XYZ file of C-alpha atoms in Angstrom:
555
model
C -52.247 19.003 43.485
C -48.521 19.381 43.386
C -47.864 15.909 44.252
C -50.394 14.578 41.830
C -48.732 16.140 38.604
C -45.472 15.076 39.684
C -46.264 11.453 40.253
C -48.716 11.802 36.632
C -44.678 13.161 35.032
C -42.993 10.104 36.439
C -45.289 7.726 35.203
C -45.842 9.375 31.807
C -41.907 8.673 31.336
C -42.121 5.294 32.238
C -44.645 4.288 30.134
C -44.149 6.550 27.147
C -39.714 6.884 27.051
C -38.316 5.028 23.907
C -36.137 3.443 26.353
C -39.428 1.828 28.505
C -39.665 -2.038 28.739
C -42.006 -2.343 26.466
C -39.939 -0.688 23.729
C -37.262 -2.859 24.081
C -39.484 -6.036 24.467
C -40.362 -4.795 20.575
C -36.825 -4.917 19.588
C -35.977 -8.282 21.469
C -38.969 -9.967 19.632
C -37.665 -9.322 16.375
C -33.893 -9.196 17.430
C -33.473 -6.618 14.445
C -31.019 -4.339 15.713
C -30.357 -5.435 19.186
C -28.945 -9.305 18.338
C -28.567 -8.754 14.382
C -28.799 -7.044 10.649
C -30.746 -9.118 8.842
C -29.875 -7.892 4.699
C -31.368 -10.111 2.120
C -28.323 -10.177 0.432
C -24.626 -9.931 1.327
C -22.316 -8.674 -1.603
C -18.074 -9.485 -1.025
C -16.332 -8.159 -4.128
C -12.510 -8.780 -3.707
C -10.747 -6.718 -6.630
C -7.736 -8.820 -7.411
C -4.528 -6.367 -6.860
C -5.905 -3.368 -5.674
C -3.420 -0.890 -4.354
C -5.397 1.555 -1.796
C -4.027 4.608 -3.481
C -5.950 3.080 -6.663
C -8.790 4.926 -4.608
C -7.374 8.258 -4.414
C -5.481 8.569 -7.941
C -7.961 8.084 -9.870
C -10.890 9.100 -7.847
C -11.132 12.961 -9.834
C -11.969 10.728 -12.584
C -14.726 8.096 -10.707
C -18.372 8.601 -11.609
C -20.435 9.425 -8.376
C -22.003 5.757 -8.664
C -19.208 3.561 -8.144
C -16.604 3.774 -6.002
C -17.638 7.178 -4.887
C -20.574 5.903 -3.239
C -18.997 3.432 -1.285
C -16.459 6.056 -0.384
C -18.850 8.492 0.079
C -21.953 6.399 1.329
C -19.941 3.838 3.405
C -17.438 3.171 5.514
C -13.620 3.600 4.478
C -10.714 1.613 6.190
C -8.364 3.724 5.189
C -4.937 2.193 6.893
C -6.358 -1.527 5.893
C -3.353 -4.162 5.556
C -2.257 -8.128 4.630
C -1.157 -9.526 7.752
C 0.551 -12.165 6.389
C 2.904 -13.061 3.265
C 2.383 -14.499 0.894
C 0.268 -11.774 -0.746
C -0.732 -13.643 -3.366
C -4.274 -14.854 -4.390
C -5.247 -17.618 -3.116
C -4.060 -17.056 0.174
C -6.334 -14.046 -0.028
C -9.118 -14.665 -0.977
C -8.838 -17.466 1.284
C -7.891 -15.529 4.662
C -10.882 -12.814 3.384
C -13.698 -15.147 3.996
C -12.064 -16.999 6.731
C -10.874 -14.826 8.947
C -7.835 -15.777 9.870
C -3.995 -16.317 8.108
C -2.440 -19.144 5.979
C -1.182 -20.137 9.516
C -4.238 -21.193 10.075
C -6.554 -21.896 7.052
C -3.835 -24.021 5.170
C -3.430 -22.273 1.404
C -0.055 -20.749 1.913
C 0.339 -20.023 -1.861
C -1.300 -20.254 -5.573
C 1.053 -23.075 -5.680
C 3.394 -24.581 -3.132
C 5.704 -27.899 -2.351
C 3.731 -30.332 -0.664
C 6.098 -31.924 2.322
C 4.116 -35.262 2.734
C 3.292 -36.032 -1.158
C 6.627 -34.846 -2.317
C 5.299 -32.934 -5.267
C 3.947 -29.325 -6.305
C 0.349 -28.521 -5.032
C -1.791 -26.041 -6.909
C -4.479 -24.544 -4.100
C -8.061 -25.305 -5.549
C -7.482 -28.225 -7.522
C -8.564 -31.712 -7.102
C -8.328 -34.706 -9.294
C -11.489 -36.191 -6.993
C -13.841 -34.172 -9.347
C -14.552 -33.667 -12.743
C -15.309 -30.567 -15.314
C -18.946 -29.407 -15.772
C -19.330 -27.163 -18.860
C -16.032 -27.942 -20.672
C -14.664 -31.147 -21.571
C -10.992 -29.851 -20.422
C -9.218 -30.323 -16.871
C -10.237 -26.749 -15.535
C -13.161 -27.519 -13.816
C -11.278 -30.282 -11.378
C -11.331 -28.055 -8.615
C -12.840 -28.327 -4.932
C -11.848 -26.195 -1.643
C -10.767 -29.276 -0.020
C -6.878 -27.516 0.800
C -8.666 -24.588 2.934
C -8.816 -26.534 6.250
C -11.226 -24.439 8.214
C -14.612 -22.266 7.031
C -15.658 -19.128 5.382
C -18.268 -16.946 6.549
C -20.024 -18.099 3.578
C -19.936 -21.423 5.185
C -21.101 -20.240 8.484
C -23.983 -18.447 7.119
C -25.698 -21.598 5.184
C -24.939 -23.390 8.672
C -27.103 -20.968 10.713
C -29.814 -21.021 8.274
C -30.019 -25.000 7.917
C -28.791 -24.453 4.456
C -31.395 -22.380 3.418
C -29.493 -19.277 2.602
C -27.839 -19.742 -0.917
C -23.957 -18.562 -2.082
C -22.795 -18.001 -5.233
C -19.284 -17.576 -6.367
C -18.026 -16.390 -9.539
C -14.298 -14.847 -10.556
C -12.599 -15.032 -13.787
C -9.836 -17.248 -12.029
C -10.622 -20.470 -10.476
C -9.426 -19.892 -7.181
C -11.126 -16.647 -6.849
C -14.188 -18.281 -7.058
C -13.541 -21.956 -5.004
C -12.071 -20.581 -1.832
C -14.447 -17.700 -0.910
C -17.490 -19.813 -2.003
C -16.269 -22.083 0.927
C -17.087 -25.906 1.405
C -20.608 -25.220 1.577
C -21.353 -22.929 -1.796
C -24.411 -23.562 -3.784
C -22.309 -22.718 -7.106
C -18.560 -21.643 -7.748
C -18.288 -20.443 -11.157
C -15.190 -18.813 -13.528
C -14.064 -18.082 -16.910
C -12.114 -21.307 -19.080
C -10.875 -19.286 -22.083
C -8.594 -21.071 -24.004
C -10.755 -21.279 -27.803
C -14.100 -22.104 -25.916
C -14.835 -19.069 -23.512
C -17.207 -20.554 -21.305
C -17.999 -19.705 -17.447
C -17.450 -23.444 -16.040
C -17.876 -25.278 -12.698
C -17.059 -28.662 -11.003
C -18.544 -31.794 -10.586
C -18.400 -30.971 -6.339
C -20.922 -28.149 -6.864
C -23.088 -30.059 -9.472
C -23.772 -32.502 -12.101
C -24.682 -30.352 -14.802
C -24.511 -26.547 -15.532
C -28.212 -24.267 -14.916
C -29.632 -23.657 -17.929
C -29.245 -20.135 -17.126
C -25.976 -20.794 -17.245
C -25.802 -22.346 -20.568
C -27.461 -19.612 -22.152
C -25.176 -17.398 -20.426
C -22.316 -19.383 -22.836
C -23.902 -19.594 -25.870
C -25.341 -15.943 -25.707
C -22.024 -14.441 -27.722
C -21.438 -12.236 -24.899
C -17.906 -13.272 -24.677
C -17.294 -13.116 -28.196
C -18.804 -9.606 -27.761
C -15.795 -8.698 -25.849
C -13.245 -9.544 -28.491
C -12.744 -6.354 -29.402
C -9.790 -3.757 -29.640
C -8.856 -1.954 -26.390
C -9.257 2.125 -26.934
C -9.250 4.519 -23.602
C -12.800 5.403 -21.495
C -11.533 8.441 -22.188
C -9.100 10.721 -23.842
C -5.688 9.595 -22.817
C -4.678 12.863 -22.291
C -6.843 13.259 -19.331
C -4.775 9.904 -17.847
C -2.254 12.774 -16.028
C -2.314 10.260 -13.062
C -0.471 7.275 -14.730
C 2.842 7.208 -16.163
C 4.241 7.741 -20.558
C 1.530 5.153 -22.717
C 5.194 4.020 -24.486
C 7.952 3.219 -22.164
C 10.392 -0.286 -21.562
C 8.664 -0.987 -18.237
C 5.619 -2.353 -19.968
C 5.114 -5.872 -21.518
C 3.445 -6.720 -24.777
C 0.480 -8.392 -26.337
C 1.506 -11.397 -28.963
C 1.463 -9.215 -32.160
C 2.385 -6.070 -30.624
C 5.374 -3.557 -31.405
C 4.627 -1.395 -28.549
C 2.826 -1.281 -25.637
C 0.836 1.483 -26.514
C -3.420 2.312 -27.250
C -5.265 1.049 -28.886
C -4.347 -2.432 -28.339
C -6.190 -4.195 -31.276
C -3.883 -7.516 -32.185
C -5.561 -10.496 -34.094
C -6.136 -12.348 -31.060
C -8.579 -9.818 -29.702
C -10.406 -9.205 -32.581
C -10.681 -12.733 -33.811
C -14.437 -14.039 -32.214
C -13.773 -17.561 -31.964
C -10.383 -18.148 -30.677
C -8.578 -17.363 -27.503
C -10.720 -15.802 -25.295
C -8.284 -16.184 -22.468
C -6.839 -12.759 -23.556
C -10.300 -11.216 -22.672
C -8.685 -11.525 -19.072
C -5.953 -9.220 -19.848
C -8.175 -6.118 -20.794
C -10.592 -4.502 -18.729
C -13.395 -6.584 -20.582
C -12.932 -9.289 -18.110
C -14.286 -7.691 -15.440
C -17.198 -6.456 -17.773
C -17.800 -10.070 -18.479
C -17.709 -10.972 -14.860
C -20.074 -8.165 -14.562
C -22.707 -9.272 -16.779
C -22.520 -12.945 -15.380
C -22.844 -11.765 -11.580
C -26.140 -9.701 -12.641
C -27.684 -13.037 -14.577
C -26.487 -15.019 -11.427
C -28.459 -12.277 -9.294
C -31.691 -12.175 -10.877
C -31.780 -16.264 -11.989
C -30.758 -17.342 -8.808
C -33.115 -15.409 -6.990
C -30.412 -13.835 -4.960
C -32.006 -11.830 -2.088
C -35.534 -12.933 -2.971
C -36.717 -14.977 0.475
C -36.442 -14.378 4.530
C -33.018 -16.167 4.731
C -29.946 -13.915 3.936
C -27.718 -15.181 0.928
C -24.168 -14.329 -0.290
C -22.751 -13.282 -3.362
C -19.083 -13.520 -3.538
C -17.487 -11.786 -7.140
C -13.643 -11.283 -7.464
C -12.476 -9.155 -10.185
C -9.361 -10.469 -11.951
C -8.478 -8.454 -14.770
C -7.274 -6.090 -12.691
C -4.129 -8.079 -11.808
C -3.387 -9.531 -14.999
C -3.506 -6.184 -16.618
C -1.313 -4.678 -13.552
C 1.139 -8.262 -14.037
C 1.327 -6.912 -17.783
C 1.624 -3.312 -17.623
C 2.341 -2.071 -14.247
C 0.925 -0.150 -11.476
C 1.712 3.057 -13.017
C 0.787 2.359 -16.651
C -2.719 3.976 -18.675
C -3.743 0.783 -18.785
C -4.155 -0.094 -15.251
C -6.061 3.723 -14.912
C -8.080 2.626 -18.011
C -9.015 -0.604 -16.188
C -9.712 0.975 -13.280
C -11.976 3.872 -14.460
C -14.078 0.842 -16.613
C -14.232 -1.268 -13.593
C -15.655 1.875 -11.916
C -18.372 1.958 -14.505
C -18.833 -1.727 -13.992
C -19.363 -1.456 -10.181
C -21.497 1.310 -11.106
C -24.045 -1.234 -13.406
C -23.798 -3.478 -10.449
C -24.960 -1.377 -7.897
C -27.822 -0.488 -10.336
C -28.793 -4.392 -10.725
C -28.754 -4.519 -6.739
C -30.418 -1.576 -6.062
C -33.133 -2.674 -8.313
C -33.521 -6.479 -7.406
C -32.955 -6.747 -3.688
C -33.390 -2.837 -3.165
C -31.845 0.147 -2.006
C -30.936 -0.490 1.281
C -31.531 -4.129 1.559
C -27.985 -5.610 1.143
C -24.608 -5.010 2.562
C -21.627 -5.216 0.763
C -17.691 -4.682 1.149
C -14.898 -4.634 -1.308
C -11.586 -5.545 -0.354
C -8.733 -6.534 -2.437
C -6.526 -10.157 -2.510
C -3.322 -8.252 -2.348
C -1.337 -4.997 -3.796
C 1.456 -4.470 -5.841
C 4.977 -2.724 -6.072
C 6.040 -0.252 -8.998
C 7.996 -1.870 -12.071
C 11.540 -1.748 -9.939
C 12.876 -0.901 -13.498
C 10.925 2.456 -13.223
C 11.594 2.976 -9.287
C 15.430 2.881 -10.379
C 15.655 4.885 -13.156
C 13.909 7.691 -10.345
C 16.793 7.077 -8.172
C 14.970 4.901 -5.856
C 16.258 1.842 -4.911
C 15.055 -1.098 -6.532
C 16.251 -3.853 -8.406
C 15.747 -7.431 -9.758
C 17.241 -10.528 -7.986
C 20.339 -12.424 -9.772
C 18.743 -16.443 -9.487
C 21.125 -17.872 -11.518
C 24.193 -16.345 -9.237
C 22.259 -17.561 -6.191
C 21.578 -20.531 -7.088
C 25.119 -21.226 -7.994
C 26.444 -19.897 -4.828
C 24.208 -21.842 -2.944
C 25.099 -24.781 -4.697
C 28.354 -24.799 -4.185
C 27.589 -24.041 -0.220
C 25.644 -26.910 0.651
C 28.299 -29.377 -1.401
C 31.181 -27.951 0.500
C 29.433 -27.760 3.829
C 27.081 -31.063 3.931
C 28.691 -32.890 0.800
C 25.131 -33.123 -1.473
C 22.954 -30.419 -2.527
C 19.988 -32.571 -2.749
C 19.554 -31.694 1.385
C 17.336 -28.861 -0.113
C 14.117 -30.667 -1.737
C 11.836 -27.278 -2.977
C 12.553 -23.569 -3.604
C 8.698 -21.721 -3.741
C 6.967 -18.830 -2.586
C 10.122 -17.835 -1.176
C 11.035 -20.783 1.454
C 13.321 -23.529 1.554
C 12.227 -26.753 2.256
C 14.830 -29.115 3.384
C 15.551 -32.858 2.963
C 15.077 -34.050 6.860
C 15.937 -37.597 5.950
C 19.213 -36.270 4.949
C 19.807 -34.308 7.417
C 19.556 -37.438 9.880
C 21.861 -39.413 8.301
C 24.327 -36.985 8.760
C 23.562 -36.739 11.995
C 23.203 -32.754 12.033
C 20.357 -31.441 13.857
C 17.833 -29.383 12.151
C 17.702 -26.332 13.773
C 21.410 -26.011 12.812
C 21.166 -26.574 9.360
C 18.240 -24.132 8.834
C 20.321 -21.535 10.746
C 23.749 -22.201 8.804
C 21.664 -22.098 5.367
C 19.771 -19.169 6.948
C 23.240 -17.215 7.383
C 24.420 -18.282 4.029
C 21.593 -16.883 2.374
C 21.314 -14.052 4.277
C 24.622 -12.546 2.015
C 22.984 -13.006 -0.917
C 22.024 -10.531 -3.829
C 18.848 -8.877 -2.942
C 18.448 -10.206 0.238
C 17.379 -8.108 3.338
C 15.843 -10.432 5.877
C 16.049 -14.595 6.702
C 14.037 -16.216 9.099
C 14.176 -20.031 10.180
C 11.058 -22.649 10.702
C 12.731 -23.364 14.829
C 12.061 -19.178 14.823
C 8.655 -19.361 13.858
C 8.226 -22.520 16.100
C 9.456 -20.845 19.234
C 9.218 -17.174 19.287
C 5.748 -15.094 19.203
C 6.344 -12.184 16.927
C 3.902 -9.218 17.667
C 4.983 -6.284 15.139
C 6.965 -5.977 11.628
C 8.415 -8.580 9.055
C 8.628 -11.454 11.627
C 5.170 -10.718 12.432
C 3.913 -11.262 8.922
C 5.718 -14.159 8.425
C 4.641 -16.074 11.130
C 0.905 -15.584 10.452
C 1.584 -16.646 6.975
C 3.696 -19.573 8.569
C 2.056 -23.365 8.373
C 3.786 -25.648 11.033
C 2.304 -28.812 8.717
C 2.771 -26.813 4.847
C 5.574 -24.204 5.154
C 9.156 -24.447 4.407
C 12.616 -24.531 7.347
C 14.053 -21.082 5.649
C 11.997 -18.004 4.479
C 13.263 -15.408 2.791
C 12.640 -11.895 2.480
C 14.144 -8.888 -0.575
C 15.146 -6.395 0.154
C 12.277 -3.062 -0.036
C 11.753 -2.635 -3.967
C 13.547 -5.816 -5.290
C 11.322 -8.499 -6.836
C 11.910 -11.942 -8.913
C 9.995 -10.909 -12.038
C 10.601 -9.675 -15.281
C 11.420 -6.541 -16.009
C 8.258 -5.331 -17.352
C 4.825 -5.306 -15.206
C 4.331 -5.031 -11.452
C 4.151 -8.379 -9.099
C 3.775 -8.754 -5.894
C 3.987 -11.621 -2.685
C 6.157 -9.552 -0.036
C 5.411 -9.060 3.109
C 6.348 -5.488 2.309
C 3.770 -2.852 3.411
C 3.149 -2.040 -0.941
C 1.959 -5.304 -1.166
C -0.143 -5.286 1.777
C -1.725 -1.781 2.076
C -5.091 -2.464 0.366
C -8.516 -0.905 0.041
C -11.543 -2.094 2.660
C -14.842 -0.302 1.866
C -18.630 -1.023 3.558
C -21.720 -0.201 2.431
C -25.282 -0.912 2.776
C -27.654 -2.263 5.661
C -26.291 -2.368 8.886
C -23.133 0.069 8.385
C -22.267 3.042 9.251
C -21.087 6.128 7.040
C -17.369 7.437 8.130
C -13.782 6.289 8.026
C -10.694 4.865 10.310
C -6.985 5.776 10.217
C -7.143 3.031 12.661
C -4.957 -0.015 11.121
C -7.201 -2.926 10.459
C -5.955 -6.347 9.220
C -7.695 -8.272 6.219
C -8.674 -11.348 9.100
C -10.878 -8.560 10.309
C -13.248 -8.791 7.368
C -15.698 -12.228 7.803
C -15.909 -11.453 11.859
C -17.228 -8.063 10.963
C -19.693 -9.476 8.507
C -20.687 -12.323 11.182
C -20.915 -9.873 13.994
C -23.355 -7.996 11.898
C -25.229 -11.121 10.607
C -25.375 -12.764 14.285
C -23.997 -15.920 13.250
C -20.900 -18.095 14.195
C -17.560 -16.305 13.391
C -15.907 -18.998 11.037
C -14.173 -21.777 13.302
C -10.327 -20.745 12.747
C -11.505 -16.989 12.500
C -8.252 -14.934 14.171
C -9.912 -11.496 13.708
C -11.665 -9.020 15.400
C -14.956 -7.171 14.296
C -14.215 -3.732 13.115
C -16.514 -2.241 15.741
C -16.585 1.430 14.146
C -18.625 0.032 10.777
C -21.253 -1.113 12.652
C -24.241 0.606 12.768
């Protein structure tokens, strides 16, 4: 009797454990969970100059729908950094959906000196294709610069094209580059006296109607209004005087002060490309990503699709004002409310639960170095003229022509080779000897040559950065790096492009299907983002992906 109940227990836990065989044959039938999250919708927002501490400032003053629930509801990468310079915006977006570093996916700048064409490149643009929706040159844009893919790409590629991505930022760039080769639609914002969300002639041949009545609905025009505080700006006990000299002006203004209310944002049918430099922007981007939602059908069929939406107001405003100013807490505690509506418009279309999203940011920001030295804090503005001079007068004594330096940008040199050869110097020495020179220059704390980059492997700090921002075919023979605190800029407004660790500390939330709840102190690196999206999706990582998954947000 004994020995019948105990082989009757073994075989009841065979046949009935959750682990059995024929559990897990369930599982592996539908690969749900085992191989793959399958959301019907995957959200990227990329807030453009988002300091992490942006997070925690403000966050007394965040409604609980917003960020609070990503906080609070996701997963928080709390020690999340740029691995690269420069931290500007193209080159993040860019290395956000790719997965990998300028060194690698080509857009080493918003702008840079192109070596072979011997002219100035602008990231997204291309003369190949025309404007859809305006009959100016803004919509001439295509990703053809990005040299590898996006996750966005990868995604439509595993699902025979079937899943659909939309793009859609303010800027241009913002838009192009995470939308990938492969995007359905990349849409943004051409102000200028039209205010119109445009596209190019690579996505399509003519605007959705959607779209059209999107334009012509006066919701831009709606935002033409005067700029007042959320709330009262006494409460604002987080940000910095609302009248001080580190601030920069509206045309029309006396002061940098609230309510901003010139003629230019009050007057309904002209210049609507000041709408960018008030929170409104990223109201308007709002409204247009929740029209693109529900007309598109976003989320609506078996095959997963992407949304991609960049914010953009918030670095114009911060460009303006500053990363301490009320305005960039006003812009942040309205784009809080916006996230809020959008989460609202998910929720309710695709469902609770259905999607998974992460926000991220394109880069950081320092404080106005004006303010930062006035607190006794080292900081300061860099002398060009007086460099420029000195270096002129270097490189005539030394090689007898400045011309042996073709391009100054993003903070490299490029230099003449051609020159160089005729003089019968060898390259490595000349990038050293103008390294050196440099290197005594105001404001200057670090130089590094092209022969470095080419023959050392940098693991850890400034050299580190560098390199992964380094493009053997693109980048410049000298880069420099300022000293901690010291900027080229004006003296009002925050800016940003350093490899220095307030320019590349940013926020990295996740939320929804297929995450879990929690938070890292663990340092994770903005490659990381599109492998841990295409870990959780199943599909290919993209093809120069340099990243790793962040294992602990997986669910």
């Amino acid at each position: 009797m004994r020995s019948y109940l105990v082989i009757t227990f073994v075989l009841s836990l065979f046949f009935f454990s959750p682990n059995s065989y024929g559990q897990n044959r369930g599982k592996s039938d539908t690969g749900e969970d085992v191989l793959r999250t399958k959301p019907k919708l995957v959200v990227g927002i990329v807030v453009d100059q988002m300091r992490y501490d942006y997070l925690t400032r403000f966050y007394d003053h965040y409604g609980k729908d917003g960020f609070k629930r990503l906080v609070e509801q996701g997963f928080n990468c709390k020690n999340n950094h740029f691995n690269y310079a420069p931290t500007s915006t193209g080159p993040g977006h860019t290395s956000v959906y790719t997965g990998t570093t300028p060194s690698n996916h080509g857009i080493i700048g918003n702008n840079w000196y192109d070596k072979e064409a011997d002219t100035d490149v602008y990231c997204a643009s291309d003369d190949e294709y025309t404007s859809i929706g305006t009959i100016s040159d803004a919509g001439k844009m295509s990703p053809h610069r990005m040299t590898v893919t996006t996750v966005t790409d990868e995604l439509r590629l595993h699902n025979q094209m079937r899943s659909k991505t939309i793009a859609i930022a303010l800027k241009d760039r913002g838009a192009v580059l995470p939308g990938g080769h492969t995007a359905n639609a990349a849409y943004w914002f051409h102000g200028a006296d039209e205010g119109k969300w445009i596209t190019s002639s690579f996505y399509m041949d003519a605007l959705p109607k959607w779209v059209q009545d999107f334009n012509t609905s006066g919701k831009a025009q709606s935002y033409k209004k005067a700029w007042t505080t959320l709330k009262d700006i006494k409460d604002y006990t987080e940000s910095g005087t609302d009248n001080n000299s580190y601030e920069g002006l509206f045309n029309g203004e006396n002061a940098p002060t609230f309510p901003h209310s010139t003629t230019s944002l009050l007057d309904k049918n002209k210049d609507f490309e000041i709408i960018k430099a008030t929170p409104f922007g990223n109201s308007l981007t709002t409204d247009f990503a929740i029209e693109a939602l529900q007309k598109e059908a976003l989320g609506q069929d078996d095959f997963t699709d992407f949304l991609a939406i960049s914010y953009s107001s918030t670095d114009y405003v911060g460009h303006k004002y500053g990363v301490n100013s009320k305005e960039i807490q006003d812009t942040y505690l309205r784009l809080d409310q916006d996230l809020a509506r959008l989460f609202k418009a998910l929720d309710k279309t695709v469902g609770e639960g259905e999607y998974t999203l992460f926000l991220s940011a394109d880069h950081a920001a320092i404080e106005v170095p004006a303010y930062l030295r006035d607190q006794k804090i080292p900081a300061g503005y860099v002398d060009n003229d007086a460099n420029s001079k000195k270096l002129s007068e270097f490189l005539k004594y030394t090689y007898g022509t400045e011309d042996i330096v073709k391009n100054y940008s993003n903070y490299q040199f490029f230099l003449d080779h051609k020159i160089i050869k005729n003089l019968d110097l060898t390259l490595a020495e000349v990038q050293e000897e103008i390294a050196l020179e440099v290197l005594n220059y105001d404001a200057v704390d670090k130089v590094y040559t092209a022969d470095q980059m080419w023959n050392n492997e940098y693991t850890t700090g400034i050299p580190y950065i560098l390199q992964n921002g380094y493009n053997q075919k693109r980048s410049g023979d000298i880069l420099v790096v300022l000293k901690p605190g010291f900027i080229s800029y004006s003296e009002t407004g925050s800016t940003h492009g350093s490899p220095q660790i307030y320019d590349t500390h940013t926020p990295l939330l996740f939320y929804g299907k297929g995450i879990k709840p929690g938070a890292t102190f663990e340092r994770t690196e903005i490659p990381d983002i599109a492998p841990t999206i295409s870990a959780l999706l199943g599909i290919a990582f993209p093809n120069g992906s340099t990243g790793k998954p962040i294992i602990q947000v997986l669910d």
